[in-house]
Amino acid sequence: MSNQNRMKAVNAVAELHRGKPMAAAPVNLDSYAEDVFNTDCMREYLSKSVCKKLLATITKGEALDPAIADDVAHAIKHWALERGATHYTHWFQPLTGSTAEKHDAFLEPEGAKAIMSFSGKNLIVGEPDASSFPSGGLRSTFEARGYTAWDPTSPAFIKRHENGATLCIPTAFCSYTGEALDKKTPLLRSMQALSISTKRLMKCFGLPEERVTITLGPEQEYFLIDKHFYLQRPDLVQTGRTVFGATPPKHQQLEDHYFGSIKGRILAFMTEVEQELWKLGIPAKTRHNEVAPAQFELAPMFEELNLACDHNMLVMEVLRQVADRHGLVCLLHEKPFAGINGSGKHNNWSVSYGNKNLLNPGNDPHQNAIFLSVLSAIIEAVDLHADMLRASVTGAGNDHRLGANEAPPAIISMYLGDQLADVIDQLEKGTPTSSRQPGAMKIGADTLPPLPRDATDRNRTSPFAFTGNKFEFRAPGSSQSCSGPNTILNTIVAEAFDRMSEVLEKLKKSEFNAGLQKHLQGIIKAHKRIIFNGDGYTDAWTKEAKKRGLPNAKTTMDALRCLTKPENVAVLEKYGVYNQRELESRFEVFLEEYHRRIRIEGEIALEIANSIIAPAVAAEYGKAANALSAAQATKLTAGAGTVKATATALGKGLDDLNKNCAALKKALGGMHEEILAAMTDLRGTVDSLEQLVADESWPLPKYREMLFIY
Ligand code: ADP
Ligand code: MG
C-alpha cells in the first residue's frame, strides 16, 4: 500500500517529462535590472538636485537629507506603480536568518475614491509589530516595537508574483533604544569600521584617501529533488533534511556528477532562475553540477558586500520559488542527505582601495609591500580570532559539515598555496638591514615572484583559502546569511589593520621599510601556526592542530561560547559592531534556535519511526511469520531455515525499533546531546531495516530515488 505511493511518485516524475516541447527563451539584455530602482532610475525619476543628494548618501555615506525624503518616495512610488506594484514593504533580516516582509498597500481612501500614496516617512521608517521576532531579551515585550530604517545603499526592488508585484525597500531593523535586532545593522557597522581602518593603513603607505569597497562573491550550493518525493518525506518537509535513509550503493564515489552535463529539466530550472535574478540586477554568472548527486551550484559575480549579502538572500528565495514552479524542491539545508557531501556557501571576500584590489599582489615593490602587509594582517586577524569566525558559522545544519570530517573541518586554518607560503617564509627570514641572504625577501626592494592564479588553490579542504586575489571562507553553510561571517571578518581585519597602523605611524620615512619588515616578521612568527597547506580532513591534521593550540569547536554549543569571552566582546565593542547586550542576545537566540531545531528533528524522527516505519515492518514481519508457519506445515526442510532467519531478523529489527523509539522519547526530555545520540541509534536501526524489508513494502522514498530520479 505504502509502496504504491512511492511507485506513483516515481511514475509521476517520469510522466512529467515525456516528450516536452522545448522553447528557447530569447536573451533580453534590456531586462537586466529592470526591477531595480538603480542610479539610472534615480536620474530618470528624480530632479537633478535631489538625485545628487541621494547619490552622495549612497556613494559617500553622507547622512540622508530628510528634506529630500518625500521627493525620493514620490519618485520610487511612481516607478513602482508603472511596474504594477500595489504594495510596498520594508524588507529586513531578523535573527531568524531569513528575510521578513509585511506588505502595506499604497492605497489610501479619499472619500468615495482612493489614491495611491507613499510618503517620505513611509520610505524612511517602518514599525512592524516586531514582538514575535527573536531578540534574545533585547526587546522585552512591553516595549515590543522595533523599527525598520531605510538602507539607501541597497537599492529598492520589485518582487513579482503570479498576479501582482510588491515594492521592497531594504532596511535595517533596530529597537527603539538603537540596538540591532537584525543581521544587516552589525554588517554595516563592521563595514564602516574596516573602511576607516583601511584608510588609516593606506595613509601609512603614503596613499591619498580613496573609497574603500569590501567585495563579496558568495557561491551558493543547493540540492534539487522532485516534489513528489519530497511530499512523501515528512522529515524533509519539517526539517529540510532526511533523518533516515540508507546510503545507496552508487552515490558520489564515481565522481561523475561534478561538472557533468546538466540534465534538461535542471537546465530549464537554472535558466529561469537566472532570468529572474538578472531582472533583479543580480549578476548570476556560473552554474554547474556539484559533487553529490542532485547537488548544484550558482555563483554570481562579486559585488559590494552589503548588496551581495542582500542579493544572496534573494538568490535563496528565487531558487526555492522557481523550483516550486518546476515541480522541484530546492533544499538549502547544509546536510539534507547523510553519506554524501553537504552544501556550503563559499564566501569570496576582498577589500578594494579606490579601484585597486588590496589582495592583488601587483607588480612593483610598493604594491607588493601593501599586499604583504594586508595579507599579514589577515593572518594575524584569523589566528587571533579563529574562534569567532567559527562561531559566525554555527547552526544545527552546519554542524553536520564542520564537526563531522567533512568539507571543511571545524578547525579554522589558512591555506596560502605553495608559492605564497614560500614568500611568507622568505619575508620572515629576510633581514631588512643586512645584506641579502639567499631566499630572503626585502620589503620595499624586492618584487614578488609572479603567483600564477590557477596554482594558488585547488585545496578544497581548507576553510580559509587564498585564491589569487581574494580569500575564500568555505565554512559558511548553504542556508546561512552571509552577514554574520562577514561582520566578524571585517571587524577582526579592521583591528589588525589598526594595530599595524599604530606601529607604522611612529616610523620615520627613512626607517619605514625596515620597520614594516620587522613588524610583518613579528606577525608571521607569532601567527604562522594558522597556516596549513595540507589535507584538512585527516586525523593527522586534527592532532597537529591541537599541538599548535588551534581551537576545534565541533558543535554549535562549543563554538558559540566564545561570543561572550571578554576579549571577543572587547574587540566587537571597540569597533562599535556589537555591544555586550547585542552579543549576549545573539548567543541566546542562536543557542535557543539550535536546541529547538534538534528537538524538532528528534520529534519528527520519532513520529516517522512510530507511525510510518514500525507499521510497515510489523506487516512485513507478519508476512514472514505466515510464510514460516506455511513452510512448517508442509514439513519441507529446504527453505524453512531461510524463511525463519528472515522472520527472526525482522522480529529483531522490530524489537530494536521499539527500543530505540523508547530511548528517543526519553531523550526528548533531556539535553540536545542525548537527542542526537538517540536519533543516531534509531537511524541505524531504520536504515538497516530499509535494506531488509521488501522494496515494495518500504514506505519512504529511498535515496536512490530522490537523488537520481528527476
Ligand atoms: P572558483 O574557482 O572558486 O569557482 P571563481 O574565480 O569562479 O573561483 O570565483 C568565485 C567567486 O569569487 C565569484 O563569485 C567571483 O565573482 C568572486 N570573486 C572574484 N574576485 C573577487 C574579489 N576581488 N572579491 C570578492 N569576490 C571575488
Ligand atoms: Mg570557489
XYZ file of C-alpha atoms and ligand atoms in Angstrom, residues 215-219 299-302 348-350 357 458 460 469-470 472, ligand 1:
45
model
C 33.657 42.866 -2.059
C 31.873 39.543 -1.816
C 31.118 36.787 -4.288
C 29.145 34.059 -2.492
C 28.977 30.704 -4.278
C 27.808 31.733 -8.391
C 27.244 35.417 -9.063
C 29.882 37.971 -9.994
C 31.202 39.607 -6.871
C 34.864 35.053 -1.557
C 35.930 38.233 0.194
C 38.306 41.058 -0.573
C 42.111 45.193 -5.005
C 42.870 23.715 -5.508
C 39.259 22.164 -1.208
C 43.161 37.851 -5.349
C 40.685 37.154 -2.543
C 37.570 32.197 0.221
P 36.287 29.286 -8.050
O 37.401 28.674 -8.782
O 36.445 29.152 -6.574
O 34.920 28.875 -8.531
P 35.938 31.940 -9.281
O 37.067 32.676 -9.895
O 34.913 31.366 -10.167
O 36.518 30.863 -8.288
O 35.259 32.945 -8.274
C 34.374 32.581 -7.310
C 33.699 33.826 -6.821
O 34.677 34.767 -6.356
C 32.859 34.564 -7.859
O 31.652 34.954 -7.257
C 33.727 35.760 -8.164
O 32.981 36.855 -8.625
C 34.314 36.033 -6.791
N 35.434 36.993 -6.810
C 36.354 37.195 -7.754
N 37.143 38.248 -7.430
C 36.700 38.714 -6.232
C 37.066 39.800 -5.380
N 38.057 40.614 -5.668
N 36.356 39.971 -4.245
C 35.344 39.158 -3.928
N 34.957 38.136 -4.685
C 35.612 37.919 -5.836
